[in-house]
Coordinates of C-alpha atoms and ligand atoms in Angstrom, one line a residue:
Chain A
X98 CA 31.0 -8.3 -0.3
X99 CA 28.0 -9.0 1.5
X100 CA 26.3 -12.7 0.8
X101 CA 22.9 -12.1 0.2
X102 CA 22.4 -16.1 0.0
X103 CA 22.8 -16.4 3.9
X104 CA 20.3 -13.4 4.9
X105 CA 17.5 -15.7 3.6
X106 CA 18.4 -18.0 6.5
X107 CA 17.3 -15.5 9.0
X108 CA 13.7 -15.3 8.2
X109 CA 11.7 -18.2 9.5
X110 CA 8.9 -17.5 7.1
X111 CA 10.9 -18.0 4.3
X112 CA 11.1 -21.6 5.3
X113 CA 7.3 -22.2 5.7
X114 CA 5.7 -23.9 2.2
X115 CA 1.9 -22.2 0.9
X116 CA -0.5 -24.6 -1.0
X117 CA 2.0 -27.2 -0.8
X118 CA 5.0 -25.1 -2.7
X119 CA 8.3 -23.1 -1.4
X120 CA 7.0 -19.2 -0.2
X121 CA 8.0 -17.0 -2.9
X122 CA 7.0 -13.6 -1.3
X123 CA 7.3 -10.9 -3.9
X124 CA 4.7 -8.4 -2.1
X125 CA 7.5 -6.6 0.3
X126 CA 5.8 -2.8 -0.6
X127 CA 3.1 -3.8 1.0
X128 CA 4.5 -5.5 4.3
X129 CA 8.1 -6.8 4.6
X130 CA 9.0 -10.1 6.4
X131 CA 10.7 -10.1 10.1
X132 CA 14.3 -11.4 10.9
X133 CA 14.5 -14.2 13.6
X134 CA 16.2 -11.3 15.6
X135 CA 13.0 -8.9 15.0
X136 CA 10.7 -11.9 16.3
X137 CA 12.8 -12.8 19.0
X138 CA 13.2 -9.3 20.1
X139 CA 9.6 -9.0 20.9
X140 CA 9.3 -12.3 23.0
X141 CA 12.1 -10.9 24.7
X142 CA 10.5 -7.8 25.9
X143 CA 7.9 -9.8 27.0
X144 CA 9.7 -12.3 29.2
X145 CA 12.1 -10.2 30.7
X146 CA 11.3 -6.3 31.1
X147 CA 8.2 -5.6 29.8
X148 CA 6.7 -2.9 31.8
X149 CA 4.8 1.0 30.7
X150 CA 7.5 3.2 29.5
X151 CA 7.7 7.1 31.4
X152 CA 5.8 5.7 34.2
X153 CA 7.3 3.4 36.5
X154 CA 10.0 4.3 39.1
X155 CA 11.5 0.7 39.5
X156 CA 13.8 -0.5 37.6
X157 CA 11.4 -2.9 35.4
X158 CA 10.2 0.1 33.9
X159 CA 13.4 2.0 33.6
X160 CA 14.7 -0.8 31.7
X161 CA 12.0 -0.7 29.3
X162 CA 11.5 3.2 28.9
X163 CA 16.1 3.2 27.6
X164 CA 15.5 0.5 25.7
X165 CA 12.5 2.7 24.3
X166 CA 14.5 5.7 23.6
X167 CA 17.0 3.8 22.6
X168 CA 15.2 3.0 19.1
X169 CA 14.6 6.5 19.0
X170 CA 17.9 7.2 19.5
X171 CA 19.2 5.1 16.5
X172 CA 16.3 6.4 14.3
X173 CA 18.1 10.0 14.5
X174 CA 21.0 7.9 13.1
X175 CA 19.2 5.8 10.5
X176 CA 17.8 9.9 8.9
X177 CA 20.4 11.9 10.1
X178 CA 18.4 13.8 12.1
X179 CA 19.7 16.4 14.3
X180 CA 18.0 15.3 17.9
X181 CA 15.6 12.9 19.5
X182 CA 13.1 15.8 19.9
X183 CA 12.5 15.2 16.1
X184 CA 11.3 11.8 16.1
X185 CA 7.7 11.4 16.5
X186 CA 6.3 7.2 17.0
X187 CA 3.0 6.7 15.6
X188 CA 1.6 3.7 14.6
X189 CA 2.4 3.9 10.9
X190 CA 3.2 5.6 7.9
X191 CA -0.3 7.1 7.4
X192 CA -0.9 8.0 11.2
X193 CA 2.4 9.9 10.6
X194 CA 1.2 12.0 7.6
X195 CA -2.3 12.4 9.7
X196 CA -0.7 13.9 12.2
X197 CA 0.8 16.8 10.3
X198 CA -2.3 17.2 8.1
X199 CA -4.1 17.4 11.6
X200 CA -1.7 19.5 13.7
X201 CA 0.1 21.5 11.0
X202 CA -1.8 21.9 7.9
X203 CA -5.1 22.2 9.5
X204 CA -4.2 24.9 12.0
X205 CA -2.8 26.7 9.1
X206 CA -4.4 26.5 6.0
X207 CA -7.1 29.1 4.8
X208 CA -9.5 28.9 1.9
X209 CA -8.1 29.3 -0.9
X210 CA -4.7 27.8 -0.1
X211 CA -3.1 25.2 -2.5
X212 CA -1.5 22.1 -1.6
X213 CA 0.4 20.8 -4.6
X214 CA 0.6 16.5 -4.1
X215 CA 2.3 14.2 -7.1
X216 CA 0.1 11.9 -9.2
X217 CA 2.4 9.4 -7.9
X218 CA 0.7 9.6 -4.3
X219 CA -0.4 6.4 -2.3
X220 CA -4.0 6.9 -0.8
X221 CA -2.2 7.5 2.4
X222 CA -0.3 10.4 1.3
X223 CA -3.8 12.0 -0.9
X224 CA -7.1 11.0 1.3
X225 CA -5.3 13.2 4.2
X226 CA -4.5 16.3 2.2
X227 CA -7.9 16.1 0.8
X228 CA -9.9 16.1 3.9
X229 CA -7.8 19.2 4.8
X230 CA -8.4 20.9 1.9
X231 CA -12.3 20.3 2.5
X232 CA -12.3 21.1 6.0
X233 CA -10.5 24.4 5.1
X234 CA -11.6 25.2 1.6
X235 CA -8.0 24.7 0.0
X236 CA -6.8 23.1 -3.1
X237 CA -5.4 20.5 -4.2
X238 CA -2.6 20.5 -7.2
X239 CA -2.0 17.1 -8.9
X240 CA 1.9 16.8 -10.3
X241 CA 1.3 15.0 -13.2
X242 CA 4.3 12.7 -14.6
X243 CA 6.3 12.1 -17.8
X244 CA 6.4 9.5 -20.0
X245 CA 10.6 9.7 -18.6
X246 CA 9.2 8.6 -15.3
X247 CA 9.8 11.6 -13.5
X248 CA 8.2 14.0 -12.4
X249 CA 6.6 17.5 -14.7
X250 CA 9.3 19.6 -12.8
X251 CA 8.4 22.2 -14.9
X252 CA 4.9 21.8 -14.0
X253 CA 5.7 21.6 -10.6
X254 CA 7.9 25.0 -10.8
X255 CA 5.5 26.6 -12.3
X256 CA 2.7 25.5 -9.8
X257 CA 4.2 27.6 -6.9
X258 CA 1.3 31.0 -6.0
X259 CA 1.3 32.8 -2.6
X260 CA -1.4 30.3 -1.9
X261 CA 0.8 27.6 -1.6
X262 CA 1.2 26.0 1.8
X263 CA 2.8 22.2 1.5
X264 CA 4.3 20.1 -1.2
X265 CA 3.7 16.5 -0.2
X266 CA 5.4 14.0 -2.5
X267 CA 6.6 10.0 -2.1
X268 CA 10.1 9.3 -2.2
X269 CA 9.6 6.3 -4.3
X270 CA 6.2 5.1 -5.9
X271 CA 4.6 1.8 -4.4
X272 CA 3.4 0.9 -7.9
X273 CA 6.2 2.3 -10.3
X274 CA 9.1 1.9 -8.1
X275 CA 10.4 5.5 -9.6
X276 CA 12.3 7.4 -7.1
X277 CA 11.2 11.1 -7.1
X278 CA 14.5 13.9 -7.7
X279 CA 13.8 14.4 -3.7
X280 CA 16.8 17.1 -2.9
X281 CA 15.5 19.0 -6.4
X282 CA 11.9 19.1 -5.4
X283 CA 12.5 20.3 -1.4
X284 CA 15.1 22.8 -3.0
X285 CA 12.3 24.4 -5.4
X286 CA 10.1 24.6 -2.7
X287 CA 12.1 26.1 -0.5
X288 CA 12.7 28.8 -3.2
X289 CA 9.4 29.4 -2.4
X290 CA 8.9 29.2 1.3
X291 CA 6.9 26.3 1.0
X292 CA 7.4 23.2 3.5
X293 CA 7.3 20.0 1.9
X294 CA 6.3 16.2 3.4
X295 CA 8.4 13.4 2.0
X296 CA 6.5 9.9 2.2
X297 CA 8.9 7.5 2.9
X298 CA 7.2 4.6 3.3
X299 CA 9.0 2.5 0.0
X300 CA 12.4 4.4 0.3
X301 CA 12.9 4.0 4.1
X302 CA 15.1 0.6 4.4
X303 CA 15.9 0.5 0.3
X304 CA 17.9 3.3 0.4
X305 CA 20.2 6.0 2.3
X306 CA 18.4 8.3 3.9
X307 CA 19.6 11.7 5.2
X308 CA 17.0 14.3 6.0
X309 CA 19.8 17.0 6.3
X310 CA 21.2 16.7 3.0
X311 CA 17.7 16.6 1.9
X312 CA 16.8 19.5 4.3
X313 CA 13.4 17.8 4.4
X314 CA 10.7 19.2 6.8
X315 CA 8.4 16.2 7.1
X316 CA 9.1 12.4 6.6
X317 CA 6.7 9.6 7.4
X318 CA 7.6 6.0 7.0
X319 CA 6.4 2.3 8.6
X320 CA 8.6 -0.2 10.6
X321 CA 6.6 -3.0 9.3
X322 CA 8.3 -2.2 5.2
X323 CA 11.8 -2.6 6.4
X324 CA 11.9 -5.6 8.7
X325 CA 10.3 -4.3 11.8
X326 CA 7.0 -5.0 13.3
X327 CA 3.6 -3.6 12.5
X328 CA 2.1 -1.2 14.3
X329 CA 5.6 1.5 14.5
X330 CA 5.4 4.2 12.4
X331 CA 7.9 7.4 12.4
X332 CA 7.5 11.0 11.7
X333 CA 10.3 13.1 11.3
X334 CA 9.9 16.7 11.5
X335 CA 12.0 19.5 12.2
X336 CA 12.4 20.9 15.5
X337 CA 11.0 24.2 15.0
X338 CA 8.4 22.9 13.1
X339 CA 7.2 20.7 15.6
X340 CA 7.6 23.2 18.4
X341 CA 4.7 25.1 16.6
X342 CA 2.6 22.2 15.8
X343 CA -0.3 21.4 18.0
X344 CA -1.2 18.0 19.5
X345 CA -4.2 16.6 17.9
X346 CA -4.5 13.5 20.7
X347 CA -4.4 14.6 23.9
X348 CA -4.1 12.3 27.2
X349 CA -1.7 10.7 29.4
X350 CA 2.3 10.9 28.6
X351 CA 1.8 13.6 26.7
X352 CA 1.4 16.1 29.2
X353 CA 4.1 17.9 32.3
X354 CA 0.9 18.8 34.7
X355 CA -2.7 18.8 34.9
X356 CA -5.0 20.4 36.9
X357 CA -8.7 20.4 37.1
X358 CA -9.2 23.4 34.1
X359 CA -5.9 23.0 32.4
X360 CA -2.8 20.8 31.1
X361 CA 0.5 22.0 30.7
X362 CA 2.0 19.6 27.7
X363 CA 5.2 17.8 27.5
X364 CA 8.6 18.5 25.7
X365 CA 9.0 17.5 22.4
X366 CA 8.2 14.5 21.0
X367 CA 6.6 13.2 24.1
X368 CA 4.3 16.0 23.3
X369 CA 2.6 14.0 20.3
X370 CA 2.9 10.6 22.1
X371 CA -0.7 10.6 24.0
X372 CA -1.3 7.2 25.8
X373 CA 0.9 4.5 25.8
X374 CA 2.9 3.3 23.2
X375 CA 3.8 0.2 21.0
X376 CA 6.9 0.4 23.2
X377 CA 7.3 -3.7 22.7
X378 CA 7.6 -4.0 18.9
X379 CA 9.0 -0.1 19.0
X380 CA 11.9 -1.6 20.8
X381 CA 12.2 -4.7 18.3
X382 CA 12.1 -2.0 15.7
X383 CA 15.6 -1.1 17.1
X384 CA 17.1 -4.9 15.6
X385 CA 15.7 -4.6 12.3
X386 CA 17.4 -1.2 12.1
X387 CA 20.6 -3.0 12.8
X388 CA 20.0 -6.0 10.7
X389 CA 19.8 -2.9 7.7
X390 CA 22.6 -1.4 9.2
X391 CA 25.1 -4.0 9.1
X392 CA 24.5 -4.7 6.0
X393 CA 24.4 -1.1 4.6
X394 CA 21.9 0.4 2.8
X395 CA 23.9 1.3 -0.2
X396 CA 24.6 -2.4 -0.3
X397 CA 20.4 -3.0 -0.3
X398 CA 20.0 -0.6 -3.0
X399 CA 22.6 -2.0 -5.4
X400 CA 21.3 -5.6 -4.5
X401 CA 17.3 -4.3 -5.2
X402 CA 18.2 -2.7 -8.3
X403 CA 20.5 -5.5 -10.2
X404 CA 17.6 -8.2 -9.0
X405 CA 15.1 -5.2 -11.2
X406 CA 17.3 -5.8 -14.2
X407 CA 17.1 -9.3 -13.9
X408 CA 13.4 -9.5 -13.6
X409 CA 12.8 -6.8 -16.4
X410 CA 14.8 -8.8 -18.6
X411 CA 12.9 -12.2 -17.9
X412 CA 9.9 -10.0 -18.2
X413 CA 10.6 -8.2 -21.2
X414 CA 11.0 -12.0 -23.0
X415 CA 7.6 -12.4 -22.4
X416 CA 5.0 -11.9 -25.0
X417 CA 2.0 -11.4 -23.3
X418 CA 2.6 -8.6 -20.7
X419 CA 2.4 -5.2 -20.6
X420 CA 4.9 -4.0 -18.6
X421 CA 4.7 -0.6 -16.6
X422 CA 8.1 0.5 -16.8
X423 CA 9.4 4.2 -17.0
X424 CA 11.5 5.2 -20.5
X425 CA 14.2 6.3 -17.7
X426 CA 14.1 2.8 -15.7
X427 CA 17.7 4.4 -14.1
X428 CA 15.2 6.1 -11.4
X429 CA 13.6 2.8 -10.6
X430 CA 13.9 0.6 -7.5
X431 CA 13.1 -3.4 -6.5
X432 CA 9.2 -2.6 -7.8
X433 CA 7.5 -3.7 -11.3
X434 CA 3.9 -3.5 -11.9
X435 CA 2.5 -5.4 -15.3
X436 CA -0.2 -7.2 -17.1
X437 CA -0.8 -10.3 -18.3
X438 CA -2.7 -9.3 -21.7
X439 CA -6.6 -10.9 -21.3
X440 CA -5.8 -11.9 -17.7
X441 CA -7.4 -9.7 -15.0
X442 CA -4.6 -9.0 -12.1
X443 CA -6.3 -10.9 -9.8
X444 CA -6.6 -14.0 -11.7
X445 CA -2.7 -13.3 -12.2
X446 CA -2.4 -13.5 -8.4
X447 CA -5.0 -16.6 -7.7
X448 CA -2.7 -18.8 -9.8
X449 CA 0.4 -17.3 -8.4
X450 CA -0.9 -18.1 -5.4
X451 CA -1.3 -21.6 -5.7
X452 CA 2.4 -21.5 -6.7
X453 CA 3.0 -20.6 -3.1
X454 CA 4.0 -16.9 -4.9
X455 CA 2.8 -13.7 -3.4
X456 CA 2.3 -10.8 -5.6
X457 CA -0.1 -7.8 -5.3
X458 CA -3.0 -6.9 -7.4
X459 CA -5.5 -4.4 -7.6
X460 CA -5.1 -0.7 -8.0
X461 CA -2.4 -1.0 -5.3
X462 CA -3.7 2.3 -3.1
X463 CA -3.0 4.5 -6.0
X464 CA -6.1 4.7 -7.9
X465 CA -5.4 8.0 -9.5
X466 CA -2.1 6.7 -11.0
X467 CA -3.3 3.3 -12.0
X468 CA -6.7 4.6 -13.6
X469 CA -5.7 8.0 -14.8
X470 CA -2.3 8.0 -15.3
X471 CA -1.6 4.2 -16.4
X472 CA -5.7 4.1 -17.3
X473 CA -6.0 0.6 -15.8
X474 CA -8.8 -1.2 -13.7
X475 CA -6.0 -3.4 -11.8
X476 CA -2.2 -4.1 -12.4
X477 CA -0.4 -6.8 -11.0
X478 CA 2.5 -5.7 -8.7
X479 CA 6.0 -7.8 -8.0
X480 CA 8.2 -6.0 -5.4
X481 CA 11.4 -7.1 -4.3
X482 CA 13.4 -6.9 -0.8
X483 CA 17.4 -8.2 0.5
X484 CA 16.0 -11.6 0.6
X485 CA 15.1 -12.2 -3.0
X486 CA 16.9 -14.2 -5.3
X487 CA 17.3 -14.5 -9.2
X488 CA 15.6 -18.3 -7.8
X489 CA 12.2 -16.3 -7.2
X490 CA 12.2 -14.3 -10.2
X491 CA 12.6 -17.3 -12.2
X492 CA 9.3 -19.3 -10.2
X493 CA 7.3 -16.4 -11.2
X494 CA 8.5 -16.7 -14.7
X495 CA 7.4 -20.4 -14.5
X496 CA 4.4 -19.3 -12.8
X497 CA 2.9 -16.4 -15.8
X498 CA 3.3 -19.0 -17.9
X499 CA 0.5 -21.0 -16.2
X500 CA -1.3 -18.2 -16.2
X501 CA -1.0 -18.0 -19.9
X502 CA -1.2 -21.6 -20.5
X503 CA -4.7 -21.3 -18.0
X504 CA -6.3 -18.8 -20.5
X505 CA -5.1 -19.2 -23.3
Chain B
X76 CA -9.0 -27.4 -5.4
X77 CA -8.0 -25.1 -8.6
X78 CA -9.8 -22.2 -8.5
X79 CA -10.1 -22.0 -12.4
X80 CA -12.1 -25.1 -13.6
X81 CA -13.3 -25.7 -16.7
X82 CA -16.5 -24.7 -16.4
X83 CA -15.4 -20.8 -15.3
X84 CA -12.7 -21.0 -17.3
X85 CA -15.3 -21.7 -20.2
X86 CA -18.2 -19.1 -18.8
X87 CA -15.3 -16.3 -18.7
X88 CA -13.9 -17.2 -22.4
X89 CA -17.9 -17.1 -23.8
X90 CA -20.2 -15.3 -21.5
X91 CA -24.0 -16.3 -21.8
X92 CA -26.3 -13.5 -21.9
X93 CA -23.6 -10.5 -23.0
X94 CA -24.6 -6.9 -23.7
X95 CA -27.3 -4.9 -23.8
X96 CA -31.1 -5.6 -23.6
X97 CA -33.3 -3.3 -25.7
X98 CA -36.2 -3.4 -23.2
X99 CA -35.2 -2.9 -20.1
X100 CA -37.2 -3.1 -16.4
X101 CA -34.3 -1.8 -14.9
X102 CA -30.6 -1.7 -15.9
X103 CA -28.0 -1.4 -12.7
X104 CA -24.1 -1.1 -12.1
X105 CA -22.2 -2.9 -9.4
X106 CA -18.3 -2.3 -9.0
X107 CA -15.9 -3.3 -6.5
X108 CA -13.5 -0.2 -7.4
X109 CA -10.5 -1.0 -5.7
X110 CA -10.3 -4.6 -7.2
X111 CA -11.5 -3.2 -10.9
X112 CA -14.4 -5.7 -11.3
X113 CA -17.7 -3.9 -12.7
X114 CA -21.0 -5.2 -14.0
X115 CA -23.5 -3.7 -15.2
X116 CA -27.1 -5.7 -15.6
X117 CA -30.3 -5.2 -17.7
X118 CA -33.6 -6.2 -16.5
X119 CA -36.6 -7.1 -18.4
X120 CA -39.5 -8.1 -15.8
X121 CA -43.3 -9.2 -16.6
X122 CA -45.7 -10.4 -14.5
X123 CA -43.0 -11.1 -11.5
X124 CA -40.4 -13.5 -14.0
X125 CA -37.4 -12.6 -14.9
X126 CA -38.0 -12.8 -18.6
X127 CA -34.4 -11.6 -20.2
X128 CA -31.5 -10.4 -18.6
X129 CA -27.8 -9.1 -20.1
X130 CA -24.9 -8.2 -18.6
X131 CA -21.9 -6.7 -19.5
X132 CA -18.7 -5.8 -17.7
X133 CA -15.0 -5.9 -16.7
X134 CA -13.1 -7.9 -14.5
X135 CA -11.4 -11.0 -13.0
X136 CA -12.6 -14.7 -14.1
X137 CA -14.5 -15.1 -11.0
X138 CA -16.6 -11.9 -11.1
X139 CA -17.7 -11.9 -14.8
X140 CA -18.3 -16.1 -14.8
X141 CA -20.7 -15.6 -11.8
X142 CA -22.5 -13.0 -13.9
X143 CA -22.5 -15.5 -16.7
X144 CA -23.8 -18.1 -14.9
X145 CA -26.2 -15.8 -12.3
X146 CA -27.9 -14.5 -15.7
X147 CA -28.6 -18.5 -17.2
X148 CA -30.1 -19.0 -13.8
X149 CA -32.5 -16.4 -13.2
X150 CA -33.4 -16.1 -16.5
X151 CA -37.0 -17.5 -16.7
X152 CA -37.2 -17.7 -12.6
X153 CA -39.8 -15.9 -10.6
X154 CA -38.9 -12.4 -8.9
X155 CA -39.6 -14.4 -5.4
X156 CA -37.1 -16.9 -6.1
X157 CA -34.6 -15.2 -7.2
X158 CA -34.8 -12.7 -4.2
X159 CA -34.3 -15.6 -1.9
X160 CA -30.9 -16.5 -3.5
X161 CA -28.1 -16.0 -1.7
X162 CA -24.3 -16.5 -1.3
X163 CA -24.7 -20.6 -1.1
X164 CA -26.4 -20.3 -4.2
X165 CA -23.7 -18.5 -6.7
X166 CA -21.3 -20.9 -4.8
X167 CA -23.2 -24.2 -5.8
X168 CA -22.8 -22.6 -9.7
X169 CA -19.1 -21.9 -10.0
X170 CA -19.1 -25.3 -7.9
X171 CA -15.5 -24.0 -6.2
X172 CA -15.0 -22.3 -2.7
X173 CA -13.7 -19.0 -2.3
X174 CA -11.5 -17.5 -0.1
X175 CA -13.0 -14.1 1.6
X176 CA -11.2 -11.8 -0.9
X177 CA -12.6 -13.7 -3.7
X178 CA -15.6 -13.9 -2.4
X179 CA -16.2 -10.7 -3.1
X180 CA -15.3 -10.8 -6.8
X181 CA -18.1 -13.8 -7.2
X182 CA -21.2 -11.8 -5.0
X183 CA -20.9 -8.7 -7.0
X184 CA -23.4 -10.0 -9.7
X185 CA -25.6 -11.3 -7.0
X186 CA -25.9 -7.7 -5.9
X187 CA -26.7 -6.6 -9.0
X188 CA -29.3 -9.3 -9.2
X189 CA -30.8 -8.4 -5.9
X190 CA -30.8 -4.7 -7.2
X191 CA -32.3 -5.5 -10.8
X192 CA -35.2 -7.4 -9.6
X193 CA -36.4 -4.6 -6.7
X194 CA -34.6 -6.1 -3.2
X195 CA -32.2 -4.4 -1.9
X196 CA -28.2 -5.4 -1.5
X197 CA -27.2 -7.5 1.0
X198 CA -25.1 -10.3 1.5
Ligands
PLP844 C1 4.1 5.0 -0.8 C2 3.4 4.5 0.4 N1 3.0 5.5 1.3 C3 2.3 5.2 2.4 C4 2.0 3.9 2.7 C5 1.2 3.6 3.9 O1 1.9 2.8 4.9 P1 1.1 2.3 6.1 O2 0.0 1.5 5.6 O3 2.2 1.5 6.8 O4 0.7 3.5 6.9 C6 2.4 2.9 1.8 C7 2.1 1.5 2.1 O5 1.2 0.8 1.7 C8 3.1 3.2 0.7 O6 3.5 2.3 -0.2

């Protein structure tokens, strides 16, 4: 049995007090918080071998460049990816997905084409696909969702034509916390020789997973929502994918030879690393991977979920929220969005705030699911990571009811 | 200091100057989409005064008591004046400070002001 009790020890922010109160920090979707092992990982590249990684012949340099490759190394562990060459750093989730619309989707998609997306999508996973499909006259095809939770599968089954180039779907929803049937939708897809981009960006650190099992082609996800730095992002691809993908940055690192007309580019994945890299908070990326690791991700998930039940059942006492919970809560992860009846979200989160609690409002970077799916101008948004107790679900309790007791 | 005193509290429960104006100058829409706040202001202008103004909209406390208490103030001012209000001035009314992100919420009806009575938007 892991003790969840002691891993809030190990972040130093947890510690600090906001507006005079205890942090109670209950916005993990949008940016989780770093171990002391993350933090003192990055001062430790700086004191000791920080130098440019693939450039230096001394040992400073060397030093840095395994330690480098060494993240990338146990990134093909943390996915189950089949080689090195398949791991692509960018700087985050959204610069991931970028760089297949830019050096996949664009170089292949004609007018006419359909890209089929999920109405579950996060801007970053929509605003891409739909500058493709203006640059190259394609379509986009909005999976809408059932009242279940999950996905229109029929829907989406049916929405396969001979025009259809790339199913891009999240593995879990930033706003619902509904985890999408992953393996079913790739599977279908497949069927129909379509390629499809997972979005990992809330699954990635909350749950197992395993892009072989999944036979996914893309997946995109952030260091900076499980315990690493900012500014590390991944993108998985397939090999053979990625060998016919073409760079969209072009520059130093990313080339074998240049001469005055022409450049001959570098092996895969260097090939779609132009300049230099994040290679200091890449390489403290490497200890929140372990920190996840040693305590297993299986053990995460179970942890994530029973702390959901607890807060839906507090939650569900209340009388004045709406809460935006799937019929099928099963499919649901650490994330609830609500109202508080007559309360705009960000009033919610003002007062919460003064509370010392962090919650997210607004339309949470899904404005097509919170205006035309949950047909709402804001929701408020609690989302839960390894460090959160049944302690912090009760302070928000106590702190909704000032917000009631405020406007009432 | 707590953000929701009385006097916003009050100005967000029973908003002066709610709805629709029959004559109308000039009606305009403000929104900050990604928060959910929207206003939307009618004009009625003679001989360079604000003589009515009504507003209706959706939104936090902050964004819909500023609207509240911009429309009380203008109402009766001179066009000239009222163009030379600024962010100070809808700061003096809810008498709070605002961080950045609320900030926003509060200058959306200043916009619409700015709009309504012929200047253009700007902070
Ligand atoms: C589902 C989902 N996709 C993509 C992103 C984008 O992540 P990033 O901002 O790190 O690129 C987020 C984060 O906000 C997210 O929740």
């Amino acid at each position: 049995m892991i003790n969840f009790k002691n891993i809030k020890k190990e972040f130093p922010i947890l510690k600090t007090k906001v507006n005079g109160k205890d942090l109670v920090y209950l916005d993990n979707a949008a940016t989780t918080q770093k171990p002391k092992s993350v933090i003192n990982k990055i001062t430790e590249v700086y004191e000791n071998y920080n130098a440019n990684v693939h450039r230096g012949i001394y040992s400073l340099s060397e030093k840095s460049t395994e330690m480098y490759e060494n993240t990338r190394e146990n990134i093909v562990k943390f996915i189950n990816a089949k080689s090195i060459k398949e791991i692509v750093f960018t700087r985050n989730c959204t610069e991931s997905i970028n760089l297949v619309a830019n050096s996949w989707a664009k170089n292949l998609c004609m007018p006419g084409d359909e890209i089929i997306v999920s109405i579950l999508e996060h801007h970053s996973n929509l605003v891409p696909w739909q500058e493709v499909s203006k640059v190259k006259g394609a379509k986009l095809i909005y999976v809408p969702l059932l009242k279940s939770g999950e996905l229109d599968m029929d829907f989406f089954i049916n929405s396969f034509s001979d025009r259809t180039k790339l199913v891009c779907v999240t593995g879990m929803s930033n706003v619902l916390g509904i985890k999408t049937d992953l393996k079913r939708i790739i599977k279908s897809a497949h069927q129909n020789n379509v390629k499809v981009l997972v979005d990992a960006a809330q699954l990635a650190g909350h749950s197992i997973i395993d892009v072989q099992d999944l036979d996914a082609d893309f997946l995109a996800f952030s260091s900076h929502k499980m315990l690493g730095p900012t500014g590390v992002g991944v993108l998985y691809a397939k090999e053979e994918i990625l060998e016919e993908m073409y760079p969209y940055i072009f520059g130093g690192d990313m080339i074998r030879s240049v001469d005055k007309e022409n450049s001959v580019y570098a092996d895969l994945p260097t090939r779609f690393e132009a300049g230099t890299p994040n290679f200091a908070d890449i390489i403290a990326f490497d200890e929140a991977l372990k920190f996840l690791n040693d305590i297993g991700l299986e053990n995460i998930e179970k942890y994530e979920r029973n702390l959901f039940l607890y807060a839906k059942s507090k939650l569900e006492k209340m009388k004045n929220l709406e809460l935006y919970i799937p019929e099928n809560h099963e499919i649901c992860g650490g994330i609830i969005s609500f109202n508080v009846l007559g309360v705009h979200a960000h009033d919610v989160a003002s007062i919460l705030d003064q509370e010392g609690i962090c919650i997210r409002a607004g339309m949470l970077c899904a404005q097509p699911l919170v205006k035309d799916f949950l047909k709402e101008n804001a929701v408020a948004r609690i989302s839960f990571y390894l460090y959160n107790d049944e302690e912090d679900v009760e302070k928000l309790v106590t702190g909704l009811e000032k917000v009631t007791r405020i406007f009432e | 200091m707590d953000l929701y005193q009385e006097n916003i509290l009050d100005h967000y429960k029973n908003p002066r100057n709610y709805g629709d104006l029959k004559n109308v100058s000039k009606s305009v829409k403000e929104s900050n989409p990604l928060c959910g706040d929207e206003i939307k202001m009618d004009f009625l202008l003679e001989n360079g005064i604000v003589k009515d103004v009504k507003f209706s909209g959706n939104g936090c406390a902050i964004s819909q008591a500023s609207a509240s208490m911009l429309t009380d103030e203008i109402k009766g001012k001179k066009v000239v004046e009222v163009l030379k209000m600024g962010k100070e001035d809808v700061l003096d009314l809810l008498g709070i400070d605002l961080s950045p992100a609320r900030l926003k919420c509060a200058l959306l009806s200043l916009y619409a002001v700015k709009r309504g009575v012929g200047g253009e938007r700007n902070s």
